[in-house]
PDB file of C-alpha atoms and ligand atoms in Angstrom:
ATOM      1  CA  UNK X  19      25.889   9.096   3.470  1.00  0.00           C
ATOM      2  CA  UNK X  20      22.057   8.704   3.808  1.00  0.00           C
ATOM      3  CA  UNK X  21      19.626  10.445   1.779  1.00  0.00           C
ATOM      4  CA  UNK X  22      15.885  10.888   2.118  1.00  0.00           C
ATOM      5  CA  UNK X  23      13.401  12.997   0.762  1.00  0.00           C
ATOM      6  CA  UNK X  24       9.309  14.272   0.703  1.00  0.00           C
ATOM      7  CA  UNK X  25       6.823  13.000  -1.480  1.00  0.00           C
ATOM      8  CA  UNK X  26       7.211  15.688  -4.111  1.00  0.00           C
ATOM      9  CA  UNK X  27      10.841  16.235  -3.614  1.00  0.00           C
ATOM     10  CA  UNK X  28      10.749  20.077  -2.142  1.00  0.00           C
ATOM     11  CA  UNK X  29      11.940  18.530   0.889  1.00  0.00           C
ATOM     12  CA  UNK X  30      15.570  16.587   0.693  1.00  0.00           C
ATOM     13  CA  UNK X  31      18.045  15.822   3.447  1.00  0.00           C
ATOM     14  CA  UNK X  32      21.185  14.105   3.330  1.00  0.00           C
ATOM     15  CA  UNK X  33      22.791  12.537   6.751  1.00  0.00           C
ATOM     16  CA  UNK X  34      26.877  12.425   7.752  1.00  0.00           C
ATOM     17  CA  UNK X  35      26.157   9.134   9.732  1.00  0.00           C
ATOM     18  CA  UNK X  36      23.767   6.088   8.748  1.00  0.00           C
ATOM     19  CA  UNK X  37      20.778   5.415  11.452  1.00  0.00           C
ATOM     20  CA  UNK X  38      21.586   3.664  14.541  1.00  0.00           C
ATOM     21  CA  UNK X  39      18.175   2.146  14.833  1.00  0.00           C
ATOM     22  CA  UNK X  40      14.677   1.911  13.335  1.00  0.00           C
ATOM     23  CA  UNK X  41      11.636   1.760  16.035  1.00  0.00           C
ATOM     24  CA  UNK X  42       8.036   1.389  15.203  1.00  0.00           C
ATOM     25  CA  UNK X  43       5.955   4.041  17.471  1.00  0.00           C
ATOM     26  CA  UNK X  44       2.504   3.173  17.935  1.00  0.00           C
ATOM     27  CA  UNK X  45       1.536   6.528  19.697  1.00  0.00           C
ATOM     28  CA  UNK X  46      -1.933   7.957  18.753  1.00  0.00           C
ATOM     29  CA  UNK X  47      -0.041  11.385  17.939  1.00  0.00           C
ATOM     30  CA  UNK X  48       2.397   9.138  15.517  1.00  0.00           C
ATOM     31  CA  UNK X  49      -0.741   6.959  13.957  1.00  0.00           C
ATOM     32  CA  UNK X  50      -3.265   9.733  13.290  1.00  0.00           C
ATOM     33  CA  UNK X  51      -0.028  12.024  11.595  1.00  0.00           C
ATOM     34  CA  UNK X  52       1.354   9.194   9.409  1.00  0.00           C
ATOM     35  CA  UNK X  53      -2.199   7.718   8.421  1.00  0.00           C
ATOM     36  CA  UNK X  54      -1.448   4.266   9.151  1.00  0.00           C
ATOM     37  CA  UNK X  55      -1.088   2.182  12.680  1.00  0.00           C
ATOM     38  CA  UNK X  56       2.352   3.187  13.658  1.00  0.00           C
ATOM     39  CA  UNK X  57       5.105   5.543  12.264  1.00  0.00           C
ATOM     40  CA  UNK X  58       8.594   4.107  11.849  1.00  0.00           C
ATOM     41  CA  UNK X  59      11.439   6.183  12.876  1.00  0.00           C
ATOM     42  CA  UNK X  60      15.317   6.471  11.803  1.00  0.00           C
ATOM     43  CA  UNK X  61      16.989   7.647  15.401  1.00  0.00           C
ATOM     44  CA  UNK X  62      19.856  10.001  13.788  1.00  0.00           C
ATOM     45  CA  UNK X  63      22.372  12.765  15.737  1.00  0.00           C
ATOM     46  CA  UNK X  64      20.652  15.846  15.381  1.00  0.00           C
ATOM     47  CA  UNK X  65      23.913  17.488  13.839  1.00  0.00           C
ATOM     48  CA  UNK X  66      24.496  14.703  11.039  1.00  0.00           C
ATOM     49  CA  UNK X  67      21.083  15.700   9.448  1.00  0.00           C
ATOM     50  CA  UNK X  68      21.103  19.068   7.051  1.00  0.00           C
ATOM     51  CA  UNK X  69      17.960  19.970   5.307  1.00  0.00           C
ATOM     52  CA  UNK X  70      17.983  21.432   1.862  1.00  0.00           C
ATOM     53  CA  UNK X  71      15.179  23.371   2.709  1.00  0.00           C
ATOM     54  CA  UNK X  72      13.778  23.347   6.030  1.00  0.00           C
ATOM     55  CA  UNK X  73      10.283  21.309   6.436  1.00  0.00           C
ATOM     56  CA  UNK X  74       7.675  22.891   8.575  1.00  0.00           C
ATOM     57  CA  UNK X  75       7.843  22.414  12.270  1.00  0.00           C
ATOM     58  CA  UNK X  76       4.934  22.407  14.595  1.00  0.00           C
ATOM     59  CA  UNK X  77       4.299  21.560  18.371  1.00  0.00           C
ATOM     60  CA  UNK X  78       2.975  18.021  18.912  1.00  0.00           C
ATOM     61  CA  UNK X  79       2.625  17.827  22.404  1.00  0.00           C
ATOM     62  CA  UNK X  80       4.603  19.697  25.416  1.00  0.00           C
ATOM     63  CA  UNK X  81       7.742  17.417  24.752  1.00  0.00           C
ATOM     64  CA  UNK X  82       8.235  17.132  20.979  1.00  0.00           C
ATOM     65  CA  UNK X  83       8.240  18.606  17.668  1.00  0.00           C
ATOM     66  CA  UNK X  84       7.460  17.695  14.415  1.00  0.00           C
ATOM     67  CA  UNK X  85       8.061  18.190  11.053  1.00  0.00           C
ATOM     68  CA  UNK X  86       6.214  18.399   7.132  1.00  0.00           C
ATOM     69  CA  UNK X  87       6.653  19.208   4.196  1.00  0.00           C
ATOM     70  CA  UNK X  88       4.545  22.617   3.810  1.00  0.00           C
ATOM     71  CA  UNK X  89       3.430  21.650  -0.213  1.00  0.00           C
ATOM     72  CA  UNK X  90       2.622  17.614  -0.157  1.00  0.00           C
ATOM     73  CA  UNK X  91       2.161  17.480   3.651  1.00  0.00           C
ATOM     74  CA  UNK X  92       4.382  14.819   3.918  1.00  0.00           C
ATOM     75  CA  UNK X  93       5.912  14.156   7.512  1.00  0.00           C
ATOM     76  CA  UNK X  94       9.396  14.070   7.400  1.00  0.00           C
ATOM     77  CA  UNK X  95      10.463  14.251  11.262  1.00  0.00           C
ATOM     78  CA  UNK X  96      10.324  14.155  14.930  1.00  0.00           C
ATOM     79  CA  UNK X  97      12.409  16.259  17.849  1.00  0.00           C
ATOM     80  CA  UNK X  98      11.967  15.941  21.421  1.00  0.00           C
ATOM     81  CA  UNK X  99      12.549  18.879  24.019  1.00  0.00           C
ATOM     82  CA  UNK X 100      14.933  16.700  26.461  1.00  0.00           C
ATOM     83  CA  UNK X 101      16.848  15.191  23.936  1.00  0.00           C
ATOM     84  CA  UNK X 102      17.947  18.102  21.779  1.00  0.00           C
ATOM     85  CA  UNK X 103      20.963  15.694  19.945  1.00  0.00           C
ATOM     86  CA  UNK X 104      18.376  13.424  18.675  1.00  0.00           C
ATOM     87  CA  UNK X 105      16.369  13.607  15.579  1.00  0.00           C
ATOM     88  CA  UNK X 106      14.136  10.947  14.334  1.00  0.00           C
ATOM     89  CA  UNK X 107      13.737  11.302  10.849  1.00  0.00           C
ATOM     90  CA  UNK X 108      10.762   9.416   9.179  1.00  0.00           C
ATOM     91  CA  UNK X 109      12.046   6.089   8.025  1.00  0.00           C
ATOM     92  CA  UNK X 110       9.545   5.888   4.575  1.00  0.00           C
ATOM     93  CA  UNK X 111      11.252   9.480   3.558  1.00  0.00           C
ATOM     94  CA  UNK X 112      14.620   7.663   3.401  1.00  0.00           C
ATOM     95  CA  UNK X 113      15.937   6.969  -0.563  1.00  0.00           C
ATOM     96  CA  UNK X 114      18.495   4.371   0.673  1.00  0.00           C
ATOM     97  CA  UNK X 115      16.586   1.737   1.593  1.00  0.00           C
ATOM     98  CA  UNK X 116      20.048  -0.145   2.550  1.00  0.00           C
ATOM     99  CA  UNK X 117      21.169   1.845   4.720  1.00  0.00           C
ATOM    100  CA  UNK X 118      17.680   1.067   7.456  1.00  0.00           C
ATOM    101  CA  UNK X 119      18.643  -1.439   9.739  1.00  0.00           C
ATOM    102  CA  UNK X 120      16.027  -3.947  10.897  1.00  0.00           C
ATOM    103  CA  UNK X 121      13.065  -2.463  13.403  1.00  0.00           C
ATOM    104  CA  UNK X 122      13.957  -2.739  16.963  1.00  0.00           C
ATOM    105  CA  UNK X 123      11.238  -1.725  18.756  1.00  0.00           C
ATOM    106  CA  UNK X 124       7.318  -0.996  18.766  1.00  0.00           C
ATOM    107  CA  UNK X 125       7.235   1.799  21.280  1.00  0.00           C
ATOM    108  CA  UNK X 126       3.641   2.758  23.301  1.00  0.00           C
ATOM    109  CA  UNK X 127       1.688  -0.317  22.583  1.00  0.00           C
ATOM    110  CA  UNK X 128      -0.577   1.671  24.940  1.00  0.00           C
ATOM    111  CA  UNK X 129      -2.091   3.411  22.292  1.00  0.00           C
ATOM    112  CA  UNK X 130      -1.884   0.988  19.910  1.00  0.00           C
ATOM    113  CA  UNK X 131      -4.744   0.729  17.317  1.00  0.00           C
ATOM    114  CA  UNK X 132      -7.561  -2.524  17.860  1.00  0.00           C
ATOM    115  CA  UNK X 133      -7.162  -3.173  14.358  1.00  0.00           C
ATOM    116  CA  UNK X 134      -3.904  -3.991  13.788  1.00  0.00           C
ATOM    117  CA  UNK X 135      -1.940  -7.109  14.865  1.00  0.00           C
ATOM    118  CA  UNK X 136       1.851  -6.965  15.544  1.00  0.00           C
ATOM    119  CA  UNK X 137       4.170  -9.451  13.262  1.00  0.00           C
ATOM    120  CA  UNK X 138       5.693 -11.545  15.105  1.00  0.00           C
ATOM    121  CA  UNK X 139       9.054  -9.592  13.550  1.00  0.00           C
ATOM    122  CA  UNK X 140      11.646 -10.322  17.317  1.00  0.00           C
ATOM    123  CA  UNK X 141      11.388  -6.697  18.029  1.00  0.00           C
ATOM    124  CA  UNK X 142      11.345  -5.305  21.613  1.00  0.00           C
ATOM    125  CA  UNK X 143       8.007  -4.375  22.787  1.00  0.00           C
ATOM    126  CA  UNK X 144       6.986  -1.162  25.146  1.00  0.00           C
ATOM    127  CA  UNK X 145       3.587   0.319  26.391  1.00  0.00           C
ATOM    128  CA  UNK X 146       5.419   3.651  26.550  1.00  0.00           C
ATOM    129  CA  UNK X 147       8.791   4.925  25.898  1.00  0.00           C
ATOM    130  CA  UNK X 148      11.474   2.222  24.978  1.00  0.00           C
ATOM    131  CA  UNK X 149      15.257   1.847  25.917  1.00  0.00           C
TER     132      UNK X 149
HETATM  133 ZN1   ZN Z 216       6.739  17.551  -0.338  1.00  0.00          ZN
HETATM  134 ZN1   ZN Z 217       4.707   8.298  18.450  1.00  0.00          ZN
END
């Protein structure tokens, strides 16, 4: 149903189920990995997601896990620990642009960077973790 892929397409994933929601995550884990102030996420069930190939995972903190692609670095997704249904896939990986519902949420404002100002865009708005 949804499709997404890396930058230089060794990467590709295809999705049973569309995303239930889109959230904006202003962690300093999230900005420093995606380069810019926040990274968006697509919340997906774990099991709807099947990789072509499997990115590269590594250990972001004691609760979560991410994902790259090993050859153009690009990040591709998130898993944490206590929610083992859950994926969040990287919403600019995503080829159907259709199928992303409107953001949500900007999730820990806490660490949000100085230099960038929030749109005034309706979404929900968290210092931490969001429901
Ligand atoms: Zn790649
Ligand atoms: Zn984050």
């Amino acid at each position: 149903m949804a499709s997404g892929s890396c930058a230089c397409q060794y990467i590709k994933y295809t999705s049973s189920t569309a995303p239930s929601k889109l959230v904006n995550c202003h962690c300093t884990t999230c900005r420093k990995q995606s380069g810019a102030p926040y990274q968006a996420f697509l919340h997906f069930p774990a099991k709807s997601i099947k990789w072509e190939v499997e990115p590269t995972a590594w250990k972001s903190s004691e609760t979560a896990s991410r994902t790259f692609c090993p050859r153009c670095g690009s990040t591709m997704s998130m898993s944490l620990n206590a929610f083992p249904d859950f994926v969040g896939i990287v919403a600019g990986t995503i080829d159907d642009d259709k199928l992303v519902p409107p953001a949500s949420a900007h999730i820990f404002l806490e660490d949000k960077a100085s230099w960038y100002e929030l749109p005034a865009d309706g979404t929900s708005r968290w210092q931490t973790w969001g429901q």
